[in-house]
Short mmCIF file of C-alpha atoms in Angstrom, two decimals:
data_model
loop_
_atom_site.label_atom_id
_atom_site.label_comp_id
_atom_site.label_asym_id
_atom_site.label_seq_id
_atom_site.Cartn_x
_atom_site.Cartn_y
_atom_site.Cartn_z
CA UNK C 9 -5.07 -14.50 6.62
CA UNK C 10 -5.09 -11.00 5.08
CA UNK C 11 -1.29 -11.04 5.27
CA UNK C 12 -1.30 -14.24 3.22
CA UNK C 13 -3.50 -12.70 0.52
CA UNK C 14 -1.18 -9.69 0.29
CA UNK C 15 1.84 -12.00 0.18
CA UNK C 16 0.19 -14.04 -2.58
CA UNK C 17 -0.50 -10.86 -4.55
CA UNK C 18 3.11 -9.70 -4.12
CA UNK C 19 4.48 -13.07 -5.22
CA UNK C 20 2.32 -13.02 -8.34
CA UNK C 21 3.33 -9.41 -9.03
CA UNK C 22 7.08 -9.69 -8.57
CA UNK C 23 8.10 -13.34 -8.73
CA UNK C 24 5.67 -15.22 -10.97
CA UNK C 25 6.26 -12.88 -13.89
CA UNK C 26 8.54 -13.15 -16.92
CA UNK C 27 10.87 -10.62 -15.22
CA UNK C 28 10.89 -12.67 -12.04
CA UNK C 29 11.73 -15.86 -13.94
CA UNK C 30 14.49 -14.02 -15.76
CA UNK C 31 16.14 -13.26 -12.39
CA UNK C 32 16.14 -16.96 -11.49
CA UNK C 33 17.37 -18.06 -14.89
CA UNK C 34 20.16 -15.47 -14.61
CA UNK C 35 20.99 -16.72 -11.10
CA UNK C 36 21.13 -20.26 -12.40
CA UNK C 37 23.37 -19.29 -15.35
CA UNK C 38 25.82 -17.37 -13.12
CA UNK C 39 25.97 -20.23 -10.61
CA UNK C 40 26.52 -22.71 -13.46
CA UNK C 41 29.41 -20.63 -14.81
CA UNK C 42 30.96 -20.24 -11.33
CA UNK C 43 30.63 -23.95 -10.57
CA UNK C 44 32.07 -24.90 -13.95
CA UNK C 45 35.07 -22.59 -13.41
CA UNK C 46 35.67 -23.92 -9.89
CA UNK C 47 35.74 -27.46 -11.16
CA UNK C 48 37.60 -27.01 -14.45
CA UNK C 49 39.79 -23.91 -14.25
CA UNK C 50 43.38 -24.95 -13.52
CA UNK C 51 44.00 -22.29 -10.84
CA UNK C 52 40.54 -22.28 -9.26
CA UNK C 53 40.35 -26.06 -9.09
CA UNK C 54 43.45 -26.00 -6.86
CA UNK C 55 41.37 -24.34 -4.13
CA UNK C 56 40.15 -26.69 -1.44
CA UNK C 57 36.47 -27.50 -1.47
CA UNK C 58 35.81 -25.51 1.72
CA UNK C 59 37.10 -22.32 0.08
CA UNK C 60 35.08 -22.96 -3.09
CA UNK C 61 31.96 -23.55 -1.03
CA UNK C 62 32.63 -20.41 1.02
CA UNK C 63 33.01 -18.30 -2.13
CA UNK C 64 29.83 -19.56 -3.73
CA UNK C 65 27.94 -19.11 -0.43
CA UNK C 66 29.02 -15.45 -0.32
CA UNK C 67 27.81 -14.96 -3.86
CA UNK C 68 24.39 -16.53 -3.13
CA UNK C 69 23.98 -14.41 0.02
CA UNK C 70 24.86 -11.19 -1.82
CA UNK C 71 22.42 -12.06 -4.62
CA UNK C 72 19.60 -12.74 -2.15
CA UNK C 73 20.27 -9.48 -0.31
CA UNK C 74 20.41 -7.50 -3.57
CA UNK C 75 17.10 -8.88 -4.79
CA UNK C 76 15.62 -8.17 -1.36
CA UNK C 77 16.73 -4.54 -1.71
CA UNK C 78 15.12 -4.20 -5.13
CA UNK C 79 11.80 -5.76 -4.06
CA UNK C 80 11.89 -3.85 -0.76
CA UNK C 81 12.39 -0.49 -2.47
CA UNK C 82 9.34 -1.15 -4.63
CA UNK C 83 7.17 -2.29 -1.72
CA UNK C 84 5.58 1.00 -0.67
CA UNK C 85 7.13 3.64 -2.94
CA UNK C 86 6.38 1.62 -6.08
CA UNK C 87 2.75 1.19 -5.07
CA UNK C 88 2.46 4.91 -4.28
CA UNK C 89 3.93 5.76 -7.68
CA UNK C 90 1.50 3.38 -9.42
CA UNK C 91 -1.42 4.74 -7.34
CA UNK C 92 -2.40 1.34 -5.93
CA UNK C 93 -1.49 1.85 -2.27
CA UNK C 94 -4.47 4.05 -1.42
CA UNK C 95 -6.99 1.31 -2.27
CA UNK C 96 -4.96 -1.10 -0.13
CA UNK C 97 -4.93 1.35 2.78
CA UNK C 98 -8.68 1.89 2.43
CA UNK C 99 -9.35 -1.77 3.19
CA UNK C 100 -9.61 -2.90 6.82
CA UNK C 101 -6.07 -4.24 6.90
CA UNK C 102 -3.58 -2.72 9.30
CA UNK C 103 -0.26 -1.41 8.05
CA UNK C 104 1.75 -4.13 9.77
CA UNK C 105 -0.27 -6.85 8.00
CA UNK C 106 0.51 -5.16 4.68
CA UNK C 107 4.21 -4.87 5.55
CA UNK C 108 4.32 -8.48 6.75
CA UNK C 109 2.73 -9.69 3.50
CA UNK C 110 5.29 -7.80 1.47
CA UNK C 111 8.18 -9.03 3.61
CA UNK C 112 6.86 -12.58 3.27
CA UNK C 113 7.04 -12.26 -0.52
CA UNK C 114 10.68 -11.08 -0.34
CA UNK C 115 11.50 -14.07 1.84
CA UNK C 116 9.80 -16.35 -0.67
CA UNK C 117 12.14 -14.90 -3.27
CA UNK C 118 15.12 -15.69 -1.04
CA UNK C 119 13.72 -19.21 -0.57
CA UNK C 120 13.62 -19.70 -4.34
CA UNK C 121 17.20 -18.43 -4.77
CA UNK C 122 18.31 -20.78 -1.98
CA UNK C 123 16.49 -23.72 -3.61
CA UNK C 124 17.96 -22.90 -7.05
CA UNK C 125 21.47 -22.74 -5.57
CA UNK C 126 21.28 -26.07 -3.68
CA UNK C 127 22.40 -28.30 -6.59
CA UNK C 128 25.38 -26.01 -7.22
CA UNK C 129 26.33 -26.06 -3.53
CA UNK C 130 26.25 -29.86 -3.58
CA UNK C 131 28.34 -30.05 -6.76
CA UNK C 132 30.97 -27.57 -5.59
CA UNK C 133 31.13 -28.77 -1.98
CA UNK C 134 30.84 -32.50 -2.73
CA UNK C 135 33.32 -34.47 -0.63
CA UNK C 136 33.99 -31.52 1.69
CA UNK C 137 33.45 -32.19 5.40
CA UNK C 138 31.34 -29.10 6.21
CA UNK C 139 28.95 -29.07 3.27
CA UNK C 140 25.72 -29.72 5.20
CA UNK C 141 26.70 -27.41 8.04
CA UNK C 142 27.53 -24.70 5.50
CA UNK C 143 24.15 -25.12 3.80
CA UNK C 144 22.41 -24.94 7.19
CA UNK C 145 24.20 -21.70 8.09
CA UNK C 146 23.53 -20.26 4.63
CA UNK C 147 19.83 -21.04 5.02
CA UNK C 148 19.57 -19.43 8.46
CA UNK C 149 21.88 -16.42 8.05
CA UNK C 150 20.75 -15.81 4.46
CA UNK C 151 17.17 -15.62 5.69
CA UNK C 152 18.09 -13.19 8.48
CA UNK C 153 20.12 -11.01 6.10
CA UNK C 154 17.22 -10.98 3.63
CA UNK C 155 14.94 -9.77 6.43
CA UNK C 156 17.47 -7.13 7.54
CA UNK C 157 18.11 -5.57 4.14
CA UNK C 158 14.60 -5.93 2.70
CA UNK C 159 12.92 -4.62 5.89
CA UNK C 160 15.36 -1.69 5.82
CA UNK C 161 14.66 -0.84 2.18
CA UNK C 162 10.90 -1.31 2.68
CA UNK C 163 10.97 1.06 5.64
CA UNK C 164 12.99 3.50 3.59
CA UNK C 165 10.56 3.29 0.66
CA UNK C 166 7.67 4.03 3.06
CA UNK C 167 9.49 7.06 4.44
CA UNK C 168 10.84 8.69 1.30
CA UNK C 169 8.06 7.49 -1.05
CA UNK C 170 10.36 7.37 -4.03
CA UNK C 171 11.41 4.03 -5.42
CA UNK C 172 14.46 5.46 -7.20
CA UNK C 173 15.77 7.25 -4.13
CA UNK C 174 15.14 4.38 -1.74
CA UNK C 175 16.91 2.04 -4.16
CA UNK C 176 19.94 4.35 -4.39
CA UNK C 177 20.19 4.68 -0.59
CA UNK C 178 19.68 0.93 -0.10
CA UNK C 179 22.46 0.12 -2.59
CA UNK C 180 24.73 2.58 -0.85
CA UNK C 181 24.07 0.91 2.52
CA UNK C 182 24.65 -2.49 0.93
CA UNK C 183 28.01 -1.33 -0.47
CA UNK C 184 28.95 0.00 2.98
CA UNK C 185 27.93 -3.33 4.50
CA UNK C 186 29.93 -5.23 1.92
CA UNK C 187 33.01 -3.00 2.15
CA UNK C 188 34.85 -5.02 4.87
CA UNK C 189 34.67 -8.01 2.57
CA UNK C 190 36.36 -6.07 -0.20
CA UNK C 191 39.15 -4.48 1.87
CA UNK C 192 42.49 -6.24 2.26
CA UNK C 193 43.09 -8.92 4.88
CA UNK C 194 45.75 -6.73 6.58
CA UNK C 195 43.33 -3.83 6.93
CA UNK C 196 40.66 -6.15 8.27
CA UNK C 197 43.03 -7.22 11.05
CA UNK C 198 43.46 -3.63 12.33
CA UNK C 199 41.21 -2.31 15.15
CA UNK C 200 39.22 -0.33 12.59
CA UNK C 201 38.72 -3.34 10.38
CA UNK C 202 37.69 -5.48 13.33
CA UNK C 203 35.07 -2.95 14.52
CA UNK C 204 33.74 -2.57 10.99
CA UNK C 205 33.54 -6.36 10.73
CA UNK C 206 31.77 -6.73 14.05
CA UNK C 207 29.03 -4.12 13.63
CA UNK C 208 28.26 -5.12 10.08
CA UNK C 209 25.67 -7.89 9.66
CA UNK C 210 26.80 -8.78 6.14
CA UNK C 211 30.43 -9.13 7.26
CA UNK C 212 29.26 -11.11 10.30
CA UNK C 213 27.48 -13.58 8.04
CA UNK C 214 30.47 -13.91 5.70
CA UNK C 215 32.86 -14.39 8.64
CA UNK C 216 30.55 -17.03 10.08
CA UNK C 217 30.58 -18.92 6.76
CA UNK C 218 34.39 -18.69 6.79
CA UNK C 219 34.56 -19.97 10.35
CA UNK C 220 32.12 -22.84 9.76
CA UNK C 221 33.12 -24.02 6.29
CA UNK C 222 36.87 -23.34 6.16
CA UNK C 223 37.94 -23.40 9.82
CA UNK C 224 35.40 -26.06 10.91
CA UNK C 225 34.60 -24.16 14.09
CA UNK C 226 31.52 -25.03 16.12
CA UNK C 227 28.48 -22.98 17.10
CA UNK C 228 30.08 -21.60 20.26
CA UNK C 229 32.47 -19.59 18.02
CA UNK C 230 29.55 -18.17 16.06
CA UNK C 231 27.29 -17.04 18.93
CA UNK C 232 28.52 -13.42 19.05
CA UNK C 233 28.18 -12.85 15.32
CA UNK C 234 24.81 -14.62 15.07
CA UNK C 235 23.55 -12.58 18.04
CA UNK C 236 24.54 -9.33 16.28
CA UNK C 237 22.72 -10.45 13.14
CA UNK C 238 19.63 -11.26 15.26
CA UNK C 239 19.76 -7.80 16.88
CA UNK C 240 19.94 -6.18 13.42
CA UNK C 241 16.97 -8.29 12.32
CA UNK C 242 14.86 -7.03 15.23
CA UNK C 243 16.00 -3.44 14.68
CA UNK C 244 15.12 -3.51 10.98
CA UNK C 245 11.70 -5.08 11.65
CA UNK C 246 11.06 -2.33 14.20
CA UNK C 247 12.16 0.30 11.64
CA UNK C 248 9.79 -1.21 9.06
CA UNK C 249 6.91 -1.25 11.53
CA UNK C 250 7.47 2.40 12.52
CA UNK C 251 7.78 3.50 8.89
CA UNK C 252 4.68 1.61 7.74
CA UNK C 253 2.54 2.95 10.60
CA UNK C 254 3.74 6.52 10.06
CA UNK C 255 3.35 6.40 6.27
CA UNK C 256 1.21 9.30 5.05
CA UNK C 257 0.25 9.61 1.44
CA UNK I 16 -26.22 -8.93 -5.61
CA UNK I 17 -27.73 -6.98 -2.76
CA UNK I 18 -25.38 -4.12 -2.16
CA UNK I 19 -27.03 -2.31 0.74
CA UNK I 20 -28.59 -4.21 3.64
CA UNK I 21 -31.67 -2.05 3.98
CA UNK I 22 -33.26 0.85 2.31
CA UNK I 23 -32.67 4.08 4.14
CA UNK I 24 -35.83 6.15 4.64
CA UNK I 25 -35.99 9.53 2.96
CA UNK I 26 -34.34 12.13 5.16
CA UNK I 27 -35.92 15.47 5.83
CA UNK I 28 -33.29 16.94 8.13
CA UNK I 29 -30.77 19.58 7.31
CA UNK I 30 -27.05 19.54 7.21
CA UNK I 31 -25.34 21.41 10.01
CA UNK I 32 -22.31 23.60 9.46
CA UNK I 33 -20.80 25.20 12.50
CA UNK I 34 -18.92 28.42 12.41
CA UNK I 35 -19.42 28.88 8.69
CA UNK I 36 -22.00 30.65 6.65
CA UNK I 37 -24.92 28.41 5.82
CA UNK I 38 -28.25 28.90 4.17
CA UNK I 39 -31.41 27.19 5.38
CA UNK I 40 -30.05 26.82 8.92
CA UNK I 41 -33.40 27.84 10.38
CA UNK I 42 -34.79 24.41 9.43
CA UNK I 43 -32.28 22.48 11.56
CA UNK I 44 -34.22 19.70 13.38
CA UNK I 45 -33.88 18.81 17.09
CA UNK I 46 -30.35 17.60 18.02
CA UNK I 47 -31.24 14.07 19.23
CA UNK I 48 -33.07 13.12 16.09
CA UNK I 49 -30.34 14.62 13.94
CA UNK I 50 -27.56 12.77 15.72
CA UNK I 51 -29.25 9.45 15.07
CA UNK I 52 -29.21 9.92 11.30
CA UNK I 53 -25.85 11.58 10.80
CA UNK I 54 -23.41 9.31 9.06
CA UNK I 55 -20.54 11.83 9.03
CA UNK I 56 -19.86 14.29 11.83
CA UNK I 57 -16.80 16.46 11.47
CA UNK I 58 -15.77 18.97 14.12
CA UNK I 59 -12.89 21.46 14.07
CA UNK I 60 -10.71 19.35 11.80
CA UNK I 61 -7.24 20.78 11.25
CA UNK I 62 -4.52 19.42 8.99
CA UNK I 63 -1.26 21.11 8.18
CA UNK I 64 1.44 20.04 5.73
CA UNK I 65 4.85 21.60 6.37
CA UNK I 66 3.34 24.80 7.72
CA UNK I 67 0.67 25.03 5.01
CA UNK I 68 -2.85 24.72 6.44
CA UNK I 69 -4.85 22.30 4.31
CA UNK I 70 -7.87 22.13 6.64
CA UNK I 71 -8.55 25.04 8.94
CA UNK I 72 -11.11 23.99 11.55
CA UNK I 73 -13.47 22.13 9.21
CA UNK I 74 -17.04 21.51 10.45
CA UNK I 75 -19.83 19.69 8.65
CA UNK I 76 -22.29 16.83 8.98
CA UNK I 77 -23.74 14.48 6.38
CA UNK I 78 -26.99 12.59 6.81
CA UNK I 79 -27.59 8.99 5.84
CA UNK I 80 -29.03 8.59 2.37
CA UNK I 81 -27.71 11.86 1.00
CA UNK I 82 -25.75 12.40 -2.17
CA UNK I 83 -23.50 15.04 -0.75
CA UNK I 84 -21.54 17.22 -3.14
CA UNK I 85 -18.23 18.39 -1.74
CA UNK I 86 -17.10 21.20 -4.00
CA UNK I 87 -14.13 23.43 -4.10
CA UNK I 88 -11.37 24.71 -6.34
CA UNK I 89 -8.12 22.78 -6.71
CA UNK I 90 -6.14 22.76 -3.47
CA UNK I 91 -9.16 23.60 -1.32
CA UNK I 92 -8.67 20.51 0.85
CA UNK I 93 -11.24 18.09 -0.64
CA UNK I 94 -8.87 15.14 -1.07
CA UNK I 95 -7.28 15.77 2.34
CA UNK I 96 -10.75 15.65 3.94
CA UNK I 97 -11.55 12.36 2.22
CA UNK I 98 -8.19 10.86 3.18
CA UNK I 99 -8.76 11.80 6.82
CA UNK I 100 -12.32 10.48 6.87
CA UNK I 101 -11.28 7.19 5.27
CA UNK I 102 -8.49 6.68 7.80
CA UNK I 103 -5.61 7.02 5.35
CA UNK I 104 -4.05 10.04 7.03
CA UNK I 105 -4.44 11.55 10.48
CA UNK I 106 -5.68 15.03 11.29
CA UNK I 107 -3.58 17.27 13.52
CA UNK I 108 -6.62 18.05 15.67
CA UNK I 109 -10.39 17.86 15.67
CA UNK I 110 -12.95 15.09 15.66
CA UNK I 111 -14.45 12.94 12.94
CA UNK I 112 -17.18 10.36 13.44
CA UNK I 113 -18.56 7.99 10.84
CA UNK I 114 -21.59 5.87 11.62
CA UNK I 115 -21.08 6.66 15.30
CA UNK I 116 -17.45 5.47 15.27
CA UNK I 117 -14.47 7.69 15.94
CA UNK I 118 -12.40 7.72 12.74
CA UNK I 119 -9.11 8.04 14.66
CA UNK I 120 -9.77 5.53 17.43
CA UNK I 121 -11.98 2.97 15.68
CA UNK I 122 -10.46 3.12 12.22
CA UNK I 123 -11.03 -0.56 11.43
CA UNK I 124 -14.73 -0.34 12.38
CA UNK I 125 -15.08 2.73 10.17
CA UNK I 126 -13.35 1.01 7.27
CA UNK I 127 -15.90 -1.79 7.37
CA UNK I 128 -18.73 0.74 6.91
CA UNK I 129 -17.21 2.75 4.12
CA UNK I 130 -15.35 2.49 0.87
CA UNK I 131 -13.91 4.98 -1.55
CA UNK I 132 -12.72 5.59 -5.06
CA UNK I 133 -9.64 7.83 -4.79
CA UNK I 134 -8.93 10.48 -7.39
CA UNK I 135 -5.78 8.85 -8.72
CA UNK I 136 -6.82 5.25 -8.25
CA UNK I 137 -4.24 2.84 -9.61
CA UNK I 138 -4.89 -0.76 -10.54
CA UNK I 139 -2.94 -3.99 -10.45
CA UNK I 140 -2.74 -3.95 -14.22
CA UNK I 141 -1.64 -7.58 -14.49
CA UNK I 142 -4.77 -8.91 -12.72
CA UNK I 143 -8.03 -9.70 -14.46
CA UNK I 144 -11.11 -7.72 -13.41
CA UNK I 145 -12.41 -10.78 -11.57
CA UNK I 146 -9.11 -11.40 -9.73
CA UNK I 147 -8.94 -7.74 -8.72
CA UNK I 148 -12.35 -7.85 -7.06
CA UNK I 149 -11.64 -11.26 -5.51
CA UNK I 150 -8.41 -9.92 -3.97
CA UNK I 151 -10.19 -7.00 -2.33
CA UNK I 152 -13.12 -9.16 -1.20
CA UNK I 153 -10.58 -11.23 0.76
CA UNK I 154 -9.12 -8.11 2.40
CA UNK I 155 -12.62 -7.06 3.47
CA UNK I 156 -13.32 -10.62 4.63
CA UNK I 157 -16.44 -10.66 2.51
CA UNK I 158 -17.64 -14.07 1.36
CA UNK I 159 -17.91 -13.42 -2.34
CA UNK I 160 -18.52 -16.17 -4.85
CA UNK I 161 -17.49 -15.87 -8.47
CA UNK I 162 -21.17 -15.47 -9.29
CA UNK I 163 -21.45 -12.47 -6.98
CA UNK I 164 -18.34 -10.90 -8.49
CA UNK I 165 -19.83 -11.36 -11.96
CA UNK I 166 -23.04 -9.69 -10.79
CA UNK I 167 -21.06 -6.81 -9.34
CA UNK I 168 -19.22 -6.38 -12.64
CA UNK I 169 -22.52 -6.53 -14.47
CA UNK I 170 -23.87 -3.87 -12.12
CA UNK I 171 -21.17 -1.43 -13.26
CA UNK I 172 -21.54 -2.36 -16.92
CA UNK I 173 -18.51 -4.61 -17.19
CA UNK I 174 -20.32 -7.83 -18.03
CA UNK I 175 -18.22 -10.10 -20.20
CA UNK I 176 -15.01 -8.36 -19.10
CA UNK I 177 -14.33 -10.51 -16.04
CA UNK I 178 -11.39 -12.34 -17.62
CA UNK I 179 -9.90 -9.29 -19.29
CA UNK I 180 -6.55 -8.16 -17.92
CA UNK I 181 -7.00 -4.69 -16.38
CA UNK I 182 -4.17 -3.37 -18.57
CA UNK I 183 -6.39 -3.95 -21.61
CA UNK I 184 -9.37 -2.00 -20.22
CA UNK I 185 -10.14 1.58 -21.25
CA UNK I 186 -9.97 4.43 -18.73
CA UNK I 187 -13.74 4.49 -18.36
CA UNK I 188 -13.85 0.74 -17.79
CA UNK I 189 -11.13 1.02 -15.17
CA UNK I 190 -13.14 3.71 -13.43
CA UNK I 191 -16.16 1.38 -13.39
CA UNK I 192 -13.97 -1.39 -12.03
CA UNK I 193 -12.81 1.02 -9.32
CA UNK I 194 -16.45 1.65 -8.41
CA UNK I 195 -17.09 -2.11 -8.34
CA UNK I 196 -14.11 -2.44 -5.99
CA UNK I 197 -15.55 0.30 -3.82
CA UNK I 198 -18.83 -1.64 -3.59
CA UNK I 199 -17.25 -4.97 -2.67
CA UNK I 200 -18.04 -4.59 1.05
CA UNK I 201 -21.55 -3.17 0.45
CA UNK I 202 -20.60 0.16 2.08
CA UNK I 203 -23.13 2.35 3.84
CA UNK I 204 -21.06 5.36 2.85
CA UNK I 205 -19.19 5.75 -0.41
CA UNK I 206 -16.54 8.44 -0.95
CA UNK I 207 -15.87 9.36 -4.56
CA UNK I 208 -13.07 11.75 -5.38
CA UNK I 209 -13.55 13.20 -8.86
CA UNK I 210 -15.09 9.97 -10.24
CA UNK I 211 -15.86 11.45 -13.65
CA UNK I 212 -12.37 12.82 -14.31
CA UNK I 213 -11.15 11.96 -17.77
CA UNK I 214 -14.37 10.27 -18.83
CA UNK I 215 -16.25 11.03 -22.02
CA UNK I 216 -19.85 12.35 -21.76
CA UNK I 217 -21.25 8.83 -22.21
CA UNK I 218 -19.02 7.42 -19.48
CA UNK I 219 -19.96 10.28 -17.14
CA UNK I 220 -23.65 9.71 -17.73
CA UNK I 221 -23.26 5.99 -17.02
CA UNK I 222 -21.50 6.75 -13.74
CA UNK I 223 -24.22 9.25 -12.82
CA UNK I 224 -26.89 6.62 -13.46
CA UNK I 225 -24.96 4.06 -11.45
CA UNK I 226 -24.57 6.38 -8.46
CA UNK I 227 -28.21 7.47 -8.55
CA UNK I 228 -29.22 3.82 -8.70
CA UNK I 229 -27.00 2.95 -5.75
CA UNK I 230 -28.42 5.74 -3.67
CA UNK I 231 -32.07 5.16 -4.53
CA UNK I 232 -32.17 1.38 -4.52
CA UNK I 233 -29.71 0.58 -1.77
CA UNK I 234 -29.69 3.73 0.32
CA UNK I 235 -25.94 4.15 0.02
CA UNK I 236 -24.84 7.59 1.19
CA UNK I 237 -22.56 9.14 -1.41
CA UNK I 238 -19.93 11.74 -0.62
CA UNK I 239 -18.98 13.18 -3.97
CA UNK I 240 -15.93 15.38 -4.18
CA UNK I 241 -15.77 17.20 -7.47
CA UNK I 242 -15.21 20.48 -9.21
CA UNK I 243 -17.53 19.54 -12.05
CA UNK I 244 -20.63 21.59 -11.32
CA UNK I 245 -22.66 19.67 -13.87
CA UNK I 246 -22.15 16.46 -11.85
CA UNK I 247 -23.37 18.25 -8.73
CA UNK I 248 -26.49 19.58 -10.43
CA UNK I 249 -27.40 16.17 -11.75
CA UNK I 250 -26.65 14.11 -8.67
CA UNK I 251 -26.50 15.92 -5.34
CA UNK I 252 -29.28 16.88 -3.00
CA UNK I 253 -26.90 18.74 -0.66
CA UNK I 254 -23.62 20.52 -1.15
CA UNK I 255 -20.83 22.10 0.80
CA UNK I 256 -18.31 24.42 -0.80
CA UNK I 257 -14.80 24.27 0.55
CA UNK I 258 -12.16 26.93 0.08
CA UNK I 259 -8.85 27.38 1.87
CA UNK I 260 -9.67 24.46 4.18
CA UNK I 261 -13.01 25.89 5.38
CA UNK I 262 -16.62 25.40 4.43
CA UNK I 263 -17.74 28.68 2.89
CA UNK I 264 -21.27 27.70 1.93
CA UNK I 265 -23.47 24.67 2.53
CA UNK I 266 -27.04 23.50 2.32
CA UNK I 267 -29.66 21.75 0.23
CA UNK I 268 -29.17 22.44 -3.46
CA UNK I 269 -32.84 23.38 -3.93
CA UNK I 270 -32.85 25.81 -1.00
CA UNK I 271 -29.63 27.63 -1.79
CA UNK I 272 -30.32 30.87 -3.59
CA UNK I 273 -29.04 31.02 -7.15
CA UNK I 274 -27.58 28.41 -9.47
CA UNK I 275 -24.86 26.03 -8.37
CA UNK I 276 -22.46 27.92 -10.63
CA UNK I 277 -23.26 31.27 -9.01
CA UNK I 278 -22.98 29.84 -5.50
CA UNK I 279 -19.69 28.17 -6.31
CA UNK I 280 -18.04 31.19 -7.91
CA UNK I 281 -19.32 33.63 -5.31
CA UNK I 282 -18.27 31.36 -2.46
CA UNK I 283 -14.78 30.73 -3.73
CA UNK I 284 -14.37 34.44 -4.41
CA UNK I 285 -15.52 35.29 -0.86
CA UNK I 286 -13.23 32.63 0.58
CA UNK I 287 -10.26 34.09 -1.22
CA UNK I 288 -10.86 37.57 0.14
#
């Protein structure tokens, strides 16, 4: 129950604020522009619907992860900087309950982004054969990636106690995670590219979307990548737990 | 609202300080009786930060019902002591008991007995005063109605401010709200770290009256960390002076020879030598 009260406080603090709404309005505007271009631009509209859906799914995932990093970096370091964490630690709530409440709020944020993006996914992927499967995978893998990156940045903010520094490091890790997506297809096919792809949860998610939406491959093809994402999820939750318990003010 | 469950009888026993100079030690009562009324028992507490020793084998006891002044110059280790006793940080070695519970092993039990107002207490500025207290009442699993929260706010002189956003409150009002938050679980022991910092004389006097009232009417033990000697003279019946992580002088204010100022300056000078 205490976790729920902390989660409720976090949601009111970060999401149900003018700044929070601005994020969602911005998300909605960007998705509107992307969808409009996919459907009306002469070159983009030549893409098949699977590819369009895949591209917009990548964008939604990256946005969710980015917002998770921002909220995660603020989780402990922000409260230390504002002087509010000590009163929270004085109360008979254990550190894991506090961390779980904060993580729950980040996941709520991801849930809102996912809900906001649903109409755009339906518009762009309408008529495509893997639309529902794509949405299902986006929901599951997007949630796991949100946990991975936000738990990591929350753990980091508890350890280094500086919101600015934890945000910089988190962004750097996110860029590293996203780098296989940005490198050329030829480089990705080399042994180095393949290893980088395999050990990287963000690339695993993107490759799974590709496999499901464009190549129409079944779950048996995705097991390895999904398993790696699950391992990362557990590792990052463990990192968050260790960091929250060890946090000294 | 009833803040303390029962009135604590007037204590006649003395504070014990081991291994450090103490005045009035000849009046120390028999051990069994003393142990029953001690709310804080600290033994050989050590805390180091990156090689710097913040607490160097700290020993002291506090009896129930006292207003205990914990004095010392900046950097003496006052805040570190409070953070250890409230379960926020861990000591490197030593023992600390509060209300008969081990602070390190039974932290949650201890947290139910105590509350504190930290020195640099921040507030969720976007909440109203009422929401702030309601949030903390839920974390303490205290059944608190809106009426009780209003009474608590009234008790600290914030009547009529319940729907004001904390951001709009003055520093003194925020400090009162912090005290109200620290009373939400009706603590037996209240830690206050420099509660009068930044307050005008009127605000300081109000806080003094509030603390005296809490102690006399509800028997709340108050552990007051401060370097404002005037606060100590007005409020405390016992003091301990901390310097370089050690108690250098302790005892009942009335029994210590000299004024609080003299004792403080002499003690901190001795500690530095």
